[in-house]
Amino acid sequence: MSIRLGSGLFVLMLASAGAHATSLDELLAKNLAARGGADKVAVIKTLKTEGKLLFGGQFELRLAQYQKAPDSVRSEASIQGLTAVQAWDGKEAWQISPFQGRKDPERMSADDAKSLADDAPIAGQLIGAHERGSKIEYLGTEDVDGTDAHKLKVTLKNGDVEYVYLDPDHFLEIRTVAQRSVRGTQVESVTDYGDYEQVAGVYFPFSIATETKGDGRSQTTIEHAEANAPIDDSQFAFPAAHAGAGK
């Protein structure tokens, strides 16, 4: 797998950019530098992205996602006048599922909320991992579609595990394999990243392809991203008008 960088020049100010790092600390430092550096990452408190979601190879939905530090996220997928919503406010998750005929918000179970909670950190699982209570291990290299990628194991505070693969030249994430326990069954999803673009000085993937066994494949293409747009906390909280429901 080759990593394609977005429009604009991508220059890593690393003396040994092409060399393989051999320790966990080196890899994390190079990844942080590749993303834009600690100072620029820390400045981004919210991230709004818009684009399209191709699901099952035939259904194209408009997609909007809102993230707010430290760990809130809201996704909206729209087609034919209907909008599905999933949100996590750092404590609980909820959804609106009009495609299944449910137009009122409903709380999600703790297991179903895991994928939302795990995806909430704006910069991903590596940056700020220790502060969130995650444990990271370096497992050497592994072939990822022809690329000898660095493999990191991230054990999250909630027990979920993500394997993160870094490109050996640019040290950016090219794949994650997430393993979560959902109602006693392990669910695995594989996500590939590419087309990195700068947003407020930090590189984010604008092409995201995810495949989950039993749930099909989806392709997300980001068309616009904005950092530090004002986003009220109410966007992530269970709607007040329905606060008594589902408890």
PDB file of N, CA and C in Angstrom, residues 148-197:
ATOM      1  N   ASP A 148       5.891  -2.473   4.129  1.00  0.00           N
ATOM      2  CA  ASP A 148       6.416  -3.039   5.371  1.00  0.00           C
ATOM      3  C   ASP A 148       6.139  -2.050   6.502  1.00  0.00           C
ATOM      4  N   ALA A 149       4.918  -2.075   7.004  1.00  0.00           N
ATOM      5  CA  ALA A 149       4.449  -1.053   7.940  1.00  0.00           C
ATOM      6  C   ALA A 149       4.813  -1.384   9.384  1.00  0.00           C
ATOM      7  N   HIS A 150       4.992  -0.327  10.181  1.00  0.00           N
ATOM      8  CA  HIS A 150       5.208  -0.485  11.617  1.00  0.00           C
ATOM      9  C   HIS A 150       3.867  -0.781  12.276  1.00  0.00           C
ATOM     10  N   LYS A 151       3.858  -1.785  13.166  1.00  0.00           N
ATOM     11  CA  LYS A 151       2.616  -2.230  13.797  1.00  0.00           C
ATOM     12  C   LYS A 151       2.631  -1.881  15.285  1.00  0.00           C
ATOM     13  N   LEU A 152       1.626  -1.143  15.714  1.00  0.00           N
ATOM     14  CA  LEU A 152       1.487  -0.763  17.114  1.00  0.00           C
ATOM     15  C   LEU A 152       0.182  -1.346  17.660  1.00  0.00           C
ATOM     16  N   LYS A 153       0.236  -1.869  18.873  1.00  0.00           N
ATOM     17  CA  LYS A 153      -0.964  -2.373  19.539  1.00  0.00           C
ATOM     18  C   LYS A 153      -1.394  -1.364  20.591  1.00  0.00           C
ATOM     19  N   VAL A 154      -2.623  -0.864  20.458  1.00  0.00           N
ATOM     20  CA  VAL A 154      -3.161   0.105  21.413  1.00  0.00           C
ATOM     21  C   VAL A 154      -4.284  -0.571  22.192  1.00  0.00           C
ATOM     22  N   THR A 155      -4.073  -0.742  23.485  1.00  0.00           N
ATOM     23  CA  THR A 155      -5.105  -1.297  24.351  1.00  0.00           C
ATOM     24  C   THR A 155      -5.793  -0.137  25.057  1.00  0.00           C
ATOM     25  N   LEU A 156      -7.058   0.080  24.722  1.00  0.00           N
ATOM     26  CA  LEU A 156      -7.783   1.213  25.262  1.00  0.00           C
ATOM     27  C   LEU A 156      -8.215   0.953  26.707  1.00  0.00           C
ATOM     28  N   LYS A 157      -8.548   2.033  27.389  1.00  0.00           N
ATOM     29  CA  LYS A 157      -8.951   1.945  28.790  1.00  0.00           C
ATOM     30  C   LYS A 157     -10.167   1.051  28.973  1.00  0.00           C
ATOM     31  N   ASN A 158     -11.053   1.005  27.967  1.00  0.00           N
ATOM     32  CA  ASN A 158     -12.267   0.188  28.078  1.00  0.00           C
ATOM     33  C   ASN A 158     -12.029  -1.269  27.690  1.00  0.00           C
ATOM     34  N   GLY A 159     -10.780  -1.618  27.365  1.00  0.00           N
ATOM     35  CA  GLY A 159     -10.454  -2.995  27.023  1.00  0.00           C
ATOM     36  C   GLY A 159     -10.412  -3.292  25.541  1.00  0.00           C
ATOM     37  N   ASP A 160     -10.948  -2.406  24.706  1.00  0.00           N
ATOM     38  CA  ASP A 160     -10.860  -2.594  23.265  1.00  0.00           C
ATOM     39  C   ASP A 160      -9.407  -2.536  22.816  1.00  0.00           C
ATOM     40  N   VAL A 161      -9.121  -3.180  21.699  1.00  0.00           N
ATOM     41  CA  VAL A 161      -7.763  -3.203  21.148  1.00  0.00           C
ATOM     42  C   VAL A 161      -7.787  -2.682  19.721  1.00  0.00           C
ATOM     43  N   GLU A 162      -6.841  -1.809  19.392  1.00  0.00           N
ATOM     44  CA  GLU A 162      -6.663  -1.350  18.018  1.00  0.00           C
ATOM     45  C   GLU A 162      -5.213  -1.567  17.609  1.00  0.00           C
ATOM     46  N   TYR A 163      -5.025  -2.166  16.451  1.00  0.00           N
ATOM     47  CA  TYR A 163      -3.701  -2.293  15.865  1.00  0.00           C
ATOM     48  C   TYR A 163      -3.553  -1.167  14.842  1.00  0.00           C
ATOM     49  N   VAL A 164      -2.544  -0.347  15.032  1.00  0.00           N
ATOM     50  CA  VAL A 164      -2.320   0.808  14.177  1.00  0.00           C
ATOM     51  C   VAL A 164      -1.065   0.574  13.342  1.00  0.00           C
ATOM     52  N   TYR A 165      -1.189   0.748  12.036  1.00  0.00           N
ATOM     53  CA  TYR A 165      -0.071   0.522  11.118  1.00  0.00           C
ATOM     54  C   TYR A 165       0.412   1.864  10.561  1.00  0.00           C
ATOM     55  N   LEU A 166       1.715   2.118  10.692  1.00  0.00           N
ATOM     56  CA  LEU A 166       2.305   3.373  10.231  1.00  0.00           C
ATOM     57  C   LEU A 166       3.133   3.144   8.977  1.00  0.00           C
ATOM     58  N   ASP A 167       2.982   4.035   8.011  1.00  0.00           N
ATOM     59  CA  ASP A 167       3.810   4.017   6.808  1.00  0.00           C
ATOM     60  C   ASP A 167       5.277   4.178   7.218  1.00  0.00           C
ATOM     61  N   PRO A 168       6.201   3.369   6.676  1.00  0.00           N
ATOM     62  CA  PRO A 168       7.601   3.414   7.108  1.00  0.00           C
ATOM     63  C   PRO A 168       8.355   4.650   6.644  1.00  0.00           C
ATOM     64  N   ASP A 169       7.823   5.387   5.683  1.00  0.00           N
ATOM     65  CA  ASP A 169       8.514   6.583   5.183  1.00  0.00           C
ATOM     66  C   ASP A 169       7.961   7.868   5.784  1.00  0.00           C
ATOM     67  N   HIS A 170       6.629   7.954   5.890  1.00  0.00           N
ATOM     68  CA  HIS A 170       5.999   9.181   6.367  1.00  0.00           C
ATOM     69  C   HIS A 170       5.518   9.087   7.808  1.00  0.00           C
ATOM     70  N   PHE A 171       5.424   7.857   8.344  1.00  0.00           N
ATOM     71  CA  PHE A 171       5.009   7.624   9.733  1.00  0.00           C
ATOM     72  C   PHE A 171       3.575   8.080  10.023  1.00  0.00           C
ATOM     73  N   LEU A 172       2.750   8.100   8.991  1.00  0.00           N
ATOM     74  CA  LEU A 172       1.330   8.383   9.141  1.00  0.00           C
ATOM     75  C   LEU A 172       0.544   7.065   9.174  1.00  0.00           C
ATOM     76  N   GLU A 173      -0.617   7.099   9.801  1.00  0.00           N
ATOM     77  CA  GLU A 173      -1.463   5.918   9.865  1.00  0.00           C
ATOM     78  C   GLU A 173      -1.964   5.546   8.470  1.00  0.00           C
ATOM     79  N   ILE A 174      -1.795   4.277   8.099  1.00  0.00           N
ATOM     80  CA  ILE A 174      -2.343   3.811   6.826  1.00  0.00           C
ATOM     81  C   ILE A 174      -3.423   2.751   7.037  1.00  0.00           C
ATOM     82  N   ARG A 175      -3.445   2.145   8.224  1.00  0.00           N
ATOM     83  CA  ARG A 175      -4.486   1.148   8.515  1.00  0.00           C
ATOM     84  C   ARG A 175      -4.650   1.013  10.018  1.00  0.00           C
ATOM     85  N   THR A 176      -5.885   0.770  10.443  1.00  0.00           N
ATOM     86  CA  THR A 176      -6.138   0.339  11.816  1.00  0.00           C
ATOM     87  C   THR A 176      -7.030  -0.890  11.761  1.00  0.00           C
ATOM     88  N   VAL A 177      -6.786  -1.806  12.677  1.00  0.00           N
ATOM     89  CA  VAL A 177      -7.636  -2.976  12.847  1.00  0.00           C
ATOM     90  C   VAL A 177      -8.186  -2.908  14.270  1.00  0.00           C
ATOM     91  N   ALA A 178      -9.480  -2.654  14.388  1.00  0.00           N
ATOM     92  CA  ALA A 178     -10.111  -2.486  15.697  1.00  0.00           C
ATOM     93  C   ALA A 178     -10.828  -3.770  16.098  1.00  0.00           C
ATOM     94  N   GLN A 179     -10.597  -4.198  17.332  1.00  0.00           N
ATOM     95  CA  GLN A 179     -11.248  -5.382  17.873  1.00  0.00           C
ATOM     96  C   GLN A 179     -12.028  -4.982  19.120  1.00  0.00           C
ATOM     97  N   ARG A 180     -13.342  -5.186  19.081  1.00  0.00           N
ATOM     98  CA  ARG A 180     -14.202  -4.796  20.186  1.00  0.00           C
ATOM     99  C   ARG A 180     -15.090  -5.968  20.597  1.00  0.00           C
ATOM    100  N   SER A 181     -15.358  -6.061  21.875  1.00  0.00           N
ATOM    101  CA  SER A 181     -16.273  -7.074  22.389  1.00  0.00           C
ATOM    102  C   SER A 181     -17.668  -6.476  22.446  1.00  0.00           C
ATOM    103  N   VAL A 182     -18.575  -7.025  21.636  1.00  0.00           N
ATOM    104  CA  VAL A 182     -19.950  -6.526  21.570  1.00  0.00           C
ATOM    105  C   VAL A 182     -20.892  -7.671  21.909  1.00  0.00           C
ATOM    106  N   ARG A 183     -21.556  -7.560  23.050  1.00  0.00           N
ATOM    107  CA  ARG A 183     -22.487  -8.586  23.534  1.00  0.00           C
ATOM    108  C   ARG A 183     -21.853  -9.978  23.511  1.00  0.00           C
ATOM    109  N   GLY A 184     -20.612 -10.047  24.002  1.00  0.00           N
ATOM    110  CA  GLY A 184     -19.926 -11.319  24.143  1.00  0.00           C
ATOM    111  C   GLY A 184     -19.262 -11.834  22.886  1.00  0.00           C
ATOM    112  N   THR A 185     -19.364 -11.083  21.789  1.00  0.00           N
ATOM    113  CA  THR A 185     -18.764 -11.501  20.519  1.00  0.00           C
ATOM    114  C   THR A 185     -17.737 -10.473  20.077  1.00  0.00           C
ATOM    115  N   GLN A 186     -16.585 -10.957  19.598  1.00  0.00           N
ATOM    116  CA  GLN A 186     -15.564 -10.027  19.132  1.00  0.00           C
ATOM    117  C   GLN A 186     -15.900  -9.550  17.720  1.00  0.00           C
ATOM    118  N   VAL A 187     -15.952  -8.238  17.552  1.00  0.00           N
ATOM    119  CA  VAL A 187     -16.226  -7.620  16.259  1.00  0.00           C
ATOM    120  C   VAL A 187     -14.953  -6.941  15.779  1.00  0.00           C
ATOM    121  N   GLU A 188     -14.560  -7.244  14.553  1.00  0.00           N
ATOM    122  CA  GLU A 188     -13.326  -6.669  14.009  1.00  0.00           C
ATOM    123  C   GLU A 188     -13.635  -5.812  12.785  1.00  0.00           C
ATOM    124  N   SER A 189     -13.044  -4.627  12.743  1.00  0.00           N
ATOM    125  CA  SER A 189     -13.185  -3.757  11.578  1.00  0.00           C
ATOM    126  C   SER A 189     -11.803  -3.304  11.128  1.00  0.00           C
ATOM    127  N   VAL A 190     -11.640  -3.231   9.821  1.00  0.00           N
ATOM    128  CA  VAL A 190     -10.366  -2.822   9.219  1.00  0.00           C
ATOM    129  C   VAL A 190     -10.590  -1.510   8.478  1.00  0.00           C
ATOM    130  N   THR A 191      -9.785  -0.510   8.793  1.00  0.00           N
ATOM    131  CA  THR A 191      -9.930   0.811   8.181  1.00  0.00           C
ATOM    132  C   THR A 191      -8.621   1.226   7.536  1.00  0.00           C
ATOM    133  N   ASP A 192      -8.693   1.615   6.270  1.00  0.00           N
ATOM    134  CA  ASP A 192      -7.528   2.100   5.533  1.00  0.00           C
ATOM    135  C   ASP A 192      -7.635   3.608   5.342  1.00  0.00           C
ATOM    136  N   TYR A 193      -6.491   4.294   5.488  1.00  0.00           N
ATOM    137  CA  TYR A 193      -6.454   5.754   5.412  1.00  0.00           C
ATOM    138  C   TYR A 193      -5.534   6.209   4.278  1.00  0.00           C
ATOM    139  N   GLY A 194      -5.910   7.318   3.628  1.00  0.00           N
ATOM    140  CA  GLY A 194      -5.077   7.888   2.579  1.00  0.00           C
ATOM    141  C   GLY A 194      -5.474   9.316   2.278  1.00  0.00           C
ATOM    142  N   ASP A 195      -4.852   9.893   1.259  1.00  0.00           N
ATOM    143  CA  ASP A 195      -5.144  11.252   0.804  1.00  0.00           C
ATOM    144  C   ASP A 195      -5.100  12.248   1.961  1.00  0.00           C
ATOM    145  N   TYR A 196      -3.953  12.315   2.623  1.00  0.00           N
ATOM    146  CA  TYR A 196      -3.808  13.221   3.766  1.00  0.00           C
ATOM    147  C   TYR A 196      -3.764  14.681   3.319  1.00  0.00           C
ATOM    148  N   GLU A 197      -4.548  15.513   4.001  1.00  0.00           N
ATOM    149  CA  GLU A 197      -4.595  16.946   3.730  1.00  0.00           C
ATOM    150  C   GLU A 197      -4.380  17.710   5.035  1.00  0.00           C
TER     151      GLU A 197
END
